[in-house]
XYZ file of C-alpha atoms in Angstrom:
646
model
C 0.000 0.000 0.000
C 1.244 3.452 -0.909
C 1.474 5.628 2.195
C 3.048 8.832 0.969
C 1.309 11.871 2.425
C 1.231 15.588 1.878
C -0.462 16.853 5.002
C 0.263 20.491 4.312
C -1.239 20.591 0.846
C -4.561 22.191 -0.067
C -7.175 19.443 -0.171
C -9.604 19.395 -3.076
C -13.308 19.502 -2.212
C -15.469 16.339 -2.047
C -17.285 17.225 -5.298
C -14.729 18.752 -7.652
C -15.853 19.221 -11.269
C -13.129 18.578 -13.822
C -11.630 21.513 -15.755
C -13.911 20.819 -18.715
C -17.139 20.418 -16.742
C -20.126 22.570 -17.675
C -20.597 24.370 -14.361
C -21.146 27.989 -13.416
C -19.213 27.762 -10.158
C -16.296 25.742 -8.832
C -15.785 24.834 -5.178
C -13.076 26.623 -3.276
C -10.716 23.838 -2.161
C -11.281 22.510 1.333
C -8.064 23.985 2.676
C -8.818 27.394 1.155
C -12.215 27.808 2.782
C -11.920 27.402 6.513
C -14.435 27.534 9.348
C -12.440 28.991 12.228
C -14.953 29.759 14.961
C -18.554 30.076 15.999
C -21.553 27.827 15.498
C -20.317 25.328 12.925
C -16.787 25.207 14.348
C -18.268 23.916 17.606
C -20.105 21.156 15.737
C -16.992 20.216 13.824
C -14.971 20.043 17.009
C -17.532 17.703 18.602
C -17.431 15.597 15.448
C -13.638 15.449 15.623
C -13.367 14.910 19.352
C -16.224 12.446 19.831
C -17.864 11.075 16.706
C -14.938 10.018 14.542
C -13.174 8.358 17.451
C -16.229 6.515 18.762
C -17.172 5.656 15.183
C -13.886 3.834 14.741
C -14.655 1.816 17.858
C -18.192 1.039 16.677
C -16.930 -0.360 13.379
C -15.017 -2.911 15.397
C -17.664 -3.782 17.982
C -20.531 -3.899 15.454
C -18.614 -6.356 13.263
C -18.032 -4.215 10.166
C -14.273 -4.673 10.175
C -14.507 -8.313 11.210
C -16.615 -8.978 8.112
C -13.673 -7.891 5.959
C -11.321 -10.133 7.899
C -13.634 -13.107 7.369
C -13.816 -12.350 3.655
C -10.006 -12.096 3.544
C -9.635 -15.451 5.292
C -7.784 -14.002 8.269
C -10.730 -14.676 10.599
C -13.573 -17.156 10.756
C -17.247 -16.904 11.541
C -20.438 -15.540 10.022
C -20.765 -11.958 8.793
C -22.725 -9.642 11.072
C -25.247 -6.971 10.210
C -27.046 -5.937 7.027
C -25.739 -6.744 3.563
C -24.402 -3.177 3.222
C -22.184 -3.180 6.319
C -19.124 -2.280 4.221
C -20.606 1.128 3.377
C -20.408 2.277 7.002
C -16.665 1.623 6.941
C -16.253 3.636 3.751
C -18.247 6.617 5.017
C -16.183 6.615 8.199
C -12.982 6.499 6.140
C -14.202 9.469 4.129
C -15.010 11.379 7.317
C -11.607 10.612 8.816
C -9.839 11.684 5.620
C -11.603 15.052 5.392
C -11.014 15.593 9.098
C -7.326 14.836 8.655
C -7.251 17.364 5.819
C -8.712 19.998 8.189
C -6.441 19.188 11.125
C -3.641 16.661 10.510
C -3.534 14.116 13.320
C -1.192 11.139 13.263
C -3.591 9.014 15.309
C -6.395 9.557 12.799
C -4.010 8.850 9.922
C -2.995 5.632 11.640
C -6.630 4.550 11.878
C -7.172 5.329 8.193
C -4.178 3.229 7.213
C -5.148 0.336 9.476
C -8.698 0.205 8.144
C -7.458 0.512 4.562
C -5.260 -2.541 5.075
C -8.220 -4.525 6.385
C -10.326 -3.519 3.376
C -7.606 -4.182 0.800
C -6.928 -7.667 2.146
C -10.500 -8.743 1.374
C -10.469 -7.721 -2.294
C -10.685 -10.525 -4.849
C -8.010 -10.868 -7.498
C -10.323 -9.534 -10.235
C -11.213 -6.465 -8.162
C -14.583 -7.559 -6.774
C -15.141 -6.463 -3.190
C -18.162 -6.852 -0.941
C -17.298 -8.619 2.282
C -20.760 -9.798 3.303
C -21.656 -11.062 -0.158
C -18.265 -12.710 -0.540
C -18.939 -14.836 2.536
C -22.710 -15.307 2.469
C -22.853 -15.713 -1.296
C -20.091 -18.327 -1.345
C -18.708 -16.948 -4.588
C -21.984 -15.808 -6.159
C -22.108 -12.178 -7.307
C -24.761 -9.742 -8.432
C -27.564 -12.296 -8.117
C -30.007 -9.837 -6.535
C -28.801 -6.313 -7.251
C -32.076 -4.649 -6.181
C -31.304 -5.711 -2.598
C -27.640 -6.687 -2.429
C -26.206 -3.140 -2.397
C -23.018 -4.335 -4.099
C -22.766 -1.234 -6.290
C -23.911 0.945 -3.401
C -20.988 -0.211 -1.287
C -18.681 0.295 -4.267
C -19.879 3.887 -4.675
C -19.097 4.727 -1.073
C -15.695 3.065 -1.447
C -14.968 5.295 -4.450
C -15.921 8.413 -2.488
C -13.775 7.341 0.459
C -10.832 6.567 -1.808
C -11.003 10.003 -3.411
C -11.209 11.595 0.035
C -8.154 9.748 1.349
C -6.194 10.630 -1.769
C -7.153 14.313 -1.645
C -7.160 14.679 2.106
C -4.120 12.665 3.194
C -2.066 11.965 0.070
C -2.290 8.213 0.702
C -3.254 6.226 -2.398
C -3.691 2.763 -0.899
C -7.488 2.957 -0.832
C -7.488 4.594 -4.260
C -5.673 1.532 -5.615
C -8.444 -0.682 -4.208
C -11.119 1.577 -5.691
C -9.541 1.637 -9.157
C -9.299 -2.137 -9.183
C -12.987 -2.461 -8.259
C -14.045 0.228 -10.738
C -12.168 -1.553 -13.530
C -14.037 -4.725 -12.586
C -17.383 -2.901 -12.822
C -16.465 -1.413 -16.204
C -15.606 -4.896 -17.479
C -18.830 -6.359 -16.089
C -21.670 -3.849 -16.605
C -22.997 -1.731 -19.435
C -24.073 -2.025 -23.029
C -22.963 -5.393 -24.428
C -22.188 -6.670 -20.947
C -24.429 -7.266 -17.914
C -27.469 -5.005 -18.118
C -28.428 -4.411 -14.493
C -28.582 -1.624 -11.916
C -28.201 -1.574 -8.158
C -31.323 -1.041 -6.101
C -29.596 1.702 -4.119
C -27.896 4.419 -6.181
C -24.649 6.082 -5.132
C -22.238 4.324 -7.446
C -23.003 7.031 -10.000
C -21.619 9.798 -7.760
C -18.691 7.603 -6.799
C -17.728 6.751 -10.368
C -17.859 10.375 -11.499
C -15.642 11.511 -8.628
C -13.236 8.662 -9.338
C -13.133 9.845 -12.962
C -12.351 13.352 -11.734
C -9.523 12.020 -9.579
C -7.977 9.600 -12.090
C -9.040 10.928 -15.492
C -10.271 7.471 -16.543
C -13.048 8.136 -19.063
C -14.543 4.655 -18.660
C -15.687 5.527 -15.137
C -17.679 8.528 -16.349
C -19.103 6.487 -19.225
C -20.310 3.777 -16.846
C -21.844 6.345 -14.499
C -23.761 7.838 -17.429
C -24.901 4.361 -18.472
C -26.162 3.583 -14.956
C -28.150 6.862 -14.915
C -29.730 6.253 -18.317
C -30.421 2.559 -17.678
C -32.995 3.340 -15.001
C -36.690 3.465 -15.811
C -36.586 0.727 -18.442
C -37.885 -2.255 -16.455
C -34.620 -3.668 -15.153
C -35.674 -3.769 -11.494
C -39.183 -4.859 -12.431
C -37.577 -7.719 -14.320
C -36.288 -8.953 -10.971
C -39.879 -9.098 -9.712
C -39.542 -5.921 -7.656
C -41.772 -2.820 -7.560
C -39.845 -0.197 -9.554
C -41.051 3.001 -7.806
C -39.226 2.256 -4.562
C -35.957 1.735 -6.463
C -36.148 4.922 -8.593
C -36.646 2.744 -11.667
C -40.239 3.450 -12.747
C -39.526 6.377 -15.081
C -36.307 7.255 -16.930
C -34.403 10.007 -15.154
C -34.778 12.304 -18.147
C -38.572 11.977 -18.045
C -39.217 12.337 -14.316
C -41.040 15.425 -13.080
C -40.660 14.825 -9.346
C -38.842 12.592 -6.881
C -40.485 9.384 -5.687
C -39.829 6.140 -3.899
C -37.148 5.597 -1.254
C -35.982 9.099 -0.385
C -32.256 8.409 0.038
C -32.075 6.307 -3.100
C -33.861 9.020 -5.077
C -31.631 11.943 -4.099
C -28.408 9.949 -4.354
C -29.454 9.130 -7.922
C -30.241 12.737 -8.802
C -26.942 13.888 -7.261
C -25.074 11.392 -9.412
C -27.082 12.433 -12.462
C -26.177 16.068 -11.766
C -22.511 15.068 -11.751
C -22.967 13.272 -15.076
C -24.766 16.289 -16.549
C -21.944 18.592 -15.455
C -19.151 16.432 -16.824
C -20.853 15.703 -20.152
C -22.452 19.114 -20.711
C -25.859 17.414 -20.905
C -28.320 20.316 -20.790
C -31.325 18.015 -21.294
C -30.432 15.982 -18.228
C -29.815 19.105 -16.151
C -33.214 20.511 -17.196
C -34.916 17.295 -16.077
C -33.148 17.457 -12.730
C -34.199 21.087 -12.313
C -37.842 20.088 -12.806
C -37.493 17.281 -10.266
C -35.812 19.547 -7.718
C -38.542 22.159 -8.120
C -41.191 19.465 -7.698
C -39.531 18.193 -4.530
C -39.318 21.663 -3.044
C -42.895 22.553 -3.985
C -44.710 19.465 -2.706
C -42.456 16.970 -0.898
C -40.193 18.937 1.460
C -40.810 19.581 5.154
C -40.505 23.110 6.515
C -37.173 21.973 7.980
C -35.840 20.948 4.588
C -36.263 17.292 5.547
C -37.561 14.820 2.979
C -39.257 11.436 3.147
C -42.744 11.313 4.652
C -43.312 7.590 5.068
C -41.969 5.081 7.531
C -43.239 2.474 5.080
C -40.107 1.665 3.074
C -38.572 5.100 3.912
C -40.360 6.714 0.972
C -41.283 10.228 -0.127
C -45.026 9.723 -0.193
C -47.471 11.653 -2.349
C -47.626 15.368 -3.048
C -48.251 17.370 0.165
C -48.044 14.227 2.321
C -46.028 15.889 5.075
C -47.472 14.944 8.435
C -45.305 16.074 11.362
C -45.681 13.316 13.971
C -44.945 10.402 11.640
C -42.427 12.305 9.556
C -39.573 10.035 8.610
C -37.225 12.762 7.344
C -34.228 10.444 7.566
C -30.935 12.142 8.368
C -29.299 10.419 5.384
C -32.012 11.839 3.135
C -31.193 15.362 4.330
C -27.530 14.733 3.519
C -28.438 13.404 0.084
C -30.586 16.475 -0.517
C -27.643 18.718 0.361
C -25.372 16.775 -1.990
C -27.829 17.053 -4.879
C -28.703 20.684 -4.228
C -25.033 21.664 -3.938
C -24.379 20.134 -7.358
C -27.306 22.075 -8.805
C -25.806 25.246 -7.315
C -22.463 24.516 -8.962
C -24.166 23.878 -12.287
C -26.340 26.997 -12.306
C -25.039 29.520 -9.771
C -28.631 30.201 -8.625
C -29.129 31.411 -5.045
C -32.232 29.294 -4.434
C -30.066 26.186 -4.252
C -27.811 27.707 -1.592
C -30.956 28.720 0.316
C -32.132 25.104 0.502
C -28.658 23.903 1.501
C -28.781 26.351 4.420
C -32.282 25.349 5.528
C -31.462 21.673 5.298
C -28.137 21.881 7.129
C -29.546 23.773 10.100
C -32.946 22.133 10.415
C -32.929 18.679 8.789
C -29.312 17.530 9.029
C -28.196 18.991 12.347
C -31.059 17.548 14.454
C -29.645 14.141 13.530
C -26.717 14.529 15.941
C -26.586 15.499 19.604
C -24.811 18.607 20.841
C -22.214 16.291 22.399
C -21.541 14.904 18.942
C -21.915 11.132 19.237
C -25.626 10.332 19.631
C -27.887 10.241 16.615
C -31.408 10.420 15.274
C -32.090 8.204 12.285
C -35.584 9.702 11.927
C -36.420 13.375 12.485
C -40.093 13.726 13.365
C -41.476 17.239 13.760
C -43.658 16.260 16.698
C -43.427 13.919 19.667
C -46.697 13.490 21.496
C -47.138 13.537 25.251
C -46.772 10.012 26.631
C -45.237 8.569 23.462
C -43.176 5.428 23.888
C -40.617 3.911 21.530
C -41.876 1.256 19.161
C -38.560 0.498 17.452
C -34.979 1.727 17.542
C -35.403 4.474 14.960
C -38.298 6.147 16.788
C -37.542 9.611 18.159
C -39.251 8.492 21.368
C -36.014 6.595 22.057
C -34.030 9.810 22.034
C -30.780 9.901 20.131
C -28.822 6.649 20.102
C -25.066 5.982 19.947
C -25.416 3.596 16.956
C -27.989 1.610 15.010
C -28.264 -1.913 13.619
C -28.598 -0.113 10.284
C -25.915 2.492 10.960
C -25.996 4.476 7.727
C -26.684 7.838 9.392
C -23.864 8.232 11.967
C -20.884 8.006 9.582
C -22.839 9.997 7.002
C -23.130 12.827 9.538
C -19.425 12.510 10.323
C -18.318 12.899 6.717
C -20.655 15.851 6.160
C -19.389 17.801 9.168
C -15.768 16.985 8.355
C -16.169 18.384 4.827
C -18.544 21.242 5.670
C -15.920 23.907 4.877
C -16.257 22.930 1.220
C -19.859 24.198 1.115
C -18.965 27.762 2.109
C -17.669 29.331 -1.062
C -17.005 28.935 -4.765
C -15.129 30.769 -7.482
C -15.761 31.582 -11.118
C -14.187 33.653 -13.844
C -15.876 36.713 -12.334
C -14.672 36.253 -8.766
C -15.671 34.574 -5.495
C -19.107 33.666 -4.145
C -19.933 33.208 -0.443
C -22.930 30.907 0.031
C -22.958 29.990 3.723
C -22.025 32.126 6.712
C -19.445 31.111 9.299
C -16.521 32.833 10.938
C -13.440 31.860 9.003
C -11.323 32.546 5.949
C -11.747 32.164 2.199
C -8.974 32.144 -0.381
C -9.297 31.706 -4.143
C -6.996 31.585 -7.131
C -8.685 34.356 -9.123
C -7.477 37.836 -10.107
C -3.948 36.987 -9.071
C -4.943 35.470 -5.730
C -7.647 36.873 -3.469
C -8.885 36.268 0.044
C -11.062 37.599 2.816
C -11.895 36.916 6.433
C -15.473 36.387 7.581
C -16.669 37.401 11.038
C -20.199 36.636 12.184
C -22.300 35.353 15.071
C -24.664 33.683 12.629
C -27.236 32.113 13.028
C -27.964 34.134 16.191
C -27.093 37.498 14.685
C -27.558 38.612 11.090
C -24.409 40.722 10.688
C -21.833 39.189 8.347
C -18.561 41.118 7.979
C -16.098 40.357 5.186
C -12.656 41.985 5.277
C -10.421 41.667 2.246
C -6.985 40.346 3.165
C -5.633 39.535 -0.295
C -6.947 42.034 -2.856
C -5.614 40.428 -6.028
C -4.021 42.285 -8.887
C -7.108 43.360 -10.825
C -10.841 43.949 -10.471
C -12.932 40.993 -9.305
C -16.464 40.405 -8.094
C -17.315 39.454 -4.524
C -20.793 37.896 -4.428
C -22.585 37.202 -1.133
C -25.860 35.310 -0.899
C -28.774 37.209 0.609
C -31.235 34.570 1.882
C -34.765 34.688 0.498
C -36.120 35.138 4.031
C -33.966 38.274 4.618
C -36.346 40.981 3.410
C -35.037 44.408 4.365
C -31.376 43.373 4.374
C -28.818 46.173 4.040
C -25.162 46.277 3.097
C -22.208 48.621 2.912
C -18.878 48.455 1.128
C -16.120 50.575 2.646
C -18.855 52.351 4.604
C -21.002 53.244 1.568
C -24.425 51.611 1.138
C -25.042 49.231 -1.772
C -28.396 47.847 -3.013
C -29.520 44.461 -1.688
C -32.261 42.083 -2.852
C -33.410 39.087 -0.813
C -33.111 35.765 -2.601
C -30.245 36.934 -4.793
C -26.518 37.488 -4.570
C -25.170 40.866 -3.535
C -22.529 41.405 -6.216
C -19.775 43.985 -5.867
C -17.167 44.215 -8.615
C -14.276 46.565 -7.970
C -10.549 46.836 -7.555
C -10.386 45.746 -3.941
C -7.781 46.926 -1.455
C -6.525 45.119 1.618
C -8.694 46.159 4.549
C -11.816 46.854 2.470
C -14.921 45.686 4.341
C -18.231 44.453 2.976
C -20.827 44.276 5.743
C -24.158 42.559 5.203
C -26.909 42.966 7.809
C -29.725 40.427 7.655
C -32.790 41.406 9.724
C -33.899 38.649 12.087
C -37.457 39.324 13.172
C -39.680 36.439 14.193
C -41.368 35.006 11.108
C -44.578 32.997 11.209
C -45.280 30.661 8.297
C -48.125 28.341 7.368
C -48.360 25.489 4.881
C -50.281 25.097 1.669
C -53.798 23.950 2.715
C -53.214 20.708 0.819
C -50.827 19.687 3.614
C -53.834 18.427 5.536
C -51.909 17.295 8.606
C -50.889 20.844 9.584
C -53.848 22.856 8.340
C -54.663 25.470 10.967
C -51.145 25.390 12.437
C -48.081 27.616 12.022
C -44.304 27.453 12.409
C -42.076 30.058 14.011
C -38.748 30.876 12.369
C -35.941 33.323 13.013
C -33.034 33.741 10.645
C -32.214 30.345 9.114
C -33.646 28.438 12.081
C -36.940 26.638 12.574
C -38.110 26.684 16.202
C -40.058 24.198 18.289
C -41.853 24.110 21.614
C -40.353 21.431 23.848
C -41.845 20.048 27.047
C -38.914 21.008 29.333
C -39.710 24.671 28.627
C -43.439 24.429 29.376
C -45.321 24.619 32.679
C -45.796 21.197 34.229
C -49.559 21.386 33.708
C -49.337 22.379 30.041
C -48.577 19.447 27.716
C -47.017 20.424 24.412
C -50.043 18.823 22.720
C -52.275 21.517 24.231
C -50.283 24.621 23.214
C -52.228 27.081 21.070
C -50.995 30.320 19.489
C -52.189 33.484 17.804
C -50.196 34.720 14.852
C -50.322 38.414 15.746
C -48.974 37.639 19.213
C -46.201 35.424 17.835
C -44.887 38.227 15.670
C -44.147 40.262 18.794
C -42.138 37.478 20.455
C -38.860 38.605 21.992
C -35.558 36.916 21.203
C -33.035 36.345 23.994
C -29.650 34.703 23.680
C -29.073 32.134 26.417
C -25.388 31.125 26.555
C -26.214 28.753 29.423
C -28.800 26.745 27.470
C -28.149 23.924 24.982
C -24.618 25.034 24.211
C -25.738 28.626 23.744
C -28.933 29.320 21.792
C -31.218 32.227 21.073
C -34.650 31.408 22.460
C -37.924 32.996 21.413
C -40.287 34.019 24.177
C -43.573 32.898 22.656
C -46.982 33.923 23.989
C -49.024 30.713 24.032
C -52.482 29.720 25.182
C -54.028 26.525 26.461
C -56.404 24.386 24.452
C -60.015 24.649 25.574
C -61.099 21.341 27.075
C -58.487 19.424 25.125
C -57.795 17.026 27.973
C -61.420 16.075 28.625
C -63.414 16.815 25.469
C -64.637 14.104 23.084
C -62.367 13.017 20.276
C -64.845 14.327 17.729
C -67.151 17.255 18.497
C -69.550 19.605 16.735
C -67.850 22.131 14.499
C -68.356 25.801 15.298
C -67.962 28.963 13.285
C -64.761 30.019 15.037
C -61.255 28.932 14.022
C -60.953 25.152 14.356
C -58.888 25.024 17.559
C -60.197 26.938 20.555
C -58.285 28.118 23.612
C -58.952 29.581 27.005
C -57.271 32.158 29.204
C -54.711 34.822 28.522
C -51.433 34.265 26.752
C -48.510 33.089 28.872
C -44.853 33.272 27.813
C -42.799 30.139 27.149
C -39.410 29.641 25.522
C -39.141 28.100 22.076
C -35.776 26.591 21.141
C -34.202 25.863 17.765
C -35.521 22.560 16.459
C -32.017 21.189 15.885
C -31.348 21.365 19.660
C -34.400 19.500 20.914
C -34.019 16.235 22.868
C -30.664 17.260 24.342
C -32.195 17.508 27.825
C -34.754 15.104 29.234
C -36.810 13.612 26.435
C -40.360 14.919 26.294
C -43.121 16.081 24.033
C -42.202 18.507 21.256
C -43.888 20.187 18.339
C -42.775 22.360 15.440
C -46.252 23.039 14.067
C -48.297 25.072 16.566
C -52.113 25.033 16.242
C -53.778 28.420 16.062
C -56.043 29.491 18.888
C-alpha cells in the first residue's frame, strides 16, 4: 500500500468538477475555505473529538471490520449486520480523511491506514469487493442487485478513496477503488451485464473517481447507470420499480419518488454526469425534479421522506409532522444534490435550501455532544409517546444503530462542511454559507477575505479583504430569500440588496476593504399550503435560518405540548433572547401561548363551530421556544414544530 502523504497541501473539495465540466461555479478547495470559529466550528470540534473516534470503535464492535477479515480469510465466523455493512466503513474512512485534511492528526491517519489494510486484504483478485456477499454468497455475485447493495458499497468506497487521496495523500485505498471500478467497467454496461443496483450512489462515486484519475470509462459507466434506469430492469427482478427509482427514466421524471435516500443519491449522481458531459437536457430534467420536490415533498425543515413504510417520499403534500420520517441520510443526500445544482447553475435558491437543510434537517440528527444520533427526524413527539422500534424519536438519540448508515454519514458531512462555504468563477468569489473563518481563491492573481459573524444568532456578516488580487474581481454574497429588508455597505457606503439573490460587488479591492451585510432577524410565522392536511390550521415560528419548536422542558408542568395554542399576531411580537447557558448557547424565542379549551377532557370528535378550528382559554402566557435542531438534548419529552392556532 502506498502511504506517501502531503499533510500540508490544499485538499480538493469532495465534489470537484473537472476543468472541462459545464458548471457555473467551482468549489473553493477545502483547505482554502476554513471555518475557524462560531456555530459550525463547535459542531466540527464535537465531530472530531467524539464522533470520529467513537465511530472507529463502533466499526469494530458492530462487526463491520470483522466482516472484511472473514472475507479475507484471516478470521472465521459468520458476517454480522445488514448486507451493506461495508458502506459504514467507507463513510467513516471518508469522514476521517476530510477531518485529517482539516487538522492533521497522526492518530487519525494511523486509523485510516489500518482500516485501509483490512479492506484491501479482502479484495478478490479480479477487483470484486463486498465482504458480506463474498462470505454469504459463497462466490456468487450480483444475483439480486435490487437488494444486495453491491454497487452501493462500491460507490461509497470510491468516495472514500477520493477523500483519502485528496485529504491525506495516501493512495492505498485509491488503488483498491480503481481495481474495483475496472471490474465494474468490465462487467456492466451495453454489451455486458445489463443491471442496476437497487440503491444508487455508485453514480456519484464513479464520477468523482473519474475526476480524480481521469479514466473516461468511469464517467461512461456512471452515465450508463443513470440512463439505464426506468426501463424495467428492477421490475424484471420481480420488484416494484417506484421504490428503487426505476419506474420512469431520469430524463422523463417530473418529481422525486420512492425511497428518499435512493432518489436523491441518484439525482446527485445524475447532476454530476450532466456537469461532466455538458448534458443540458439531463440538467433541465433534474431542475424540474428539484422544483417538484421543493414545492410538494419537502418539510418546513428541509427534511424529505414522509413515510416510515419503506422510507419513501409519499405523495404530493403528504407531510405529516408526527410520523415524519425525514431520515438524516435523506437530508444529507438532498444537500449533496442541491449543492451540485448550485455549482451547475449559480442560482441562489439552491444555496438557500442547503442552508435550511443543514440547520434544520441535518443537524437535528446529531446530539450537541456529537456522538448520539437520530435516524428519523419527526417534527412532533406526542405527550406520553413510547418507543416502538430503535429508529423512533421516542427513544431519544442513540449511539449507533443496527442499520448504521446515518452516523458516519453525519461525520463525513461535518468533516467536509468547509467545502460548502464558497465557490469561485471567472468573475470572482461567491460566499454561500455564513461562518466565521477565511476564504482564499486563485482568481485575479490570488484573493482572500476573512469572515466574522455570530450567525445564526445574529444577522451581521462582515467580510474583510486580506488579499486584494491584482485586478478587479467580483465578490458575491448570498442574501437569503427570508432576509427581506437586508442592508449592506462596502467601505462604509451603502449598496443595493435584494433578498433571494446574490449581492454582487465588482471593484478593484484593497486590503482592509470591508463588505458588511446585515440580515434582519425578526420572528417570522409561516403556514403550509392547505393541501398539507396534517398541519392545516397550524403555524411554524422561524428566526433567521432556524426553525423553532416548543419542547416540554420549557413548558409549565400542567401544560402538555399537545395543548399549546398560538395566535399569529402575538407570535410576531415574540422577543428573542440569547441564552449562553442553554443547549450550548442558543437564542430562544419568548412565545406567547395559550391553552387548548377542554383538550384534555373533550370528546375526540365534536360539533364544528364557526370560530377557528382550535379553541383556547385564558390569557397568553410566555414560554421559551428553542431551535428545532437542539431538541431532545435535555430530558426527552413532548415537542412540536407546528403550533395550532387558537
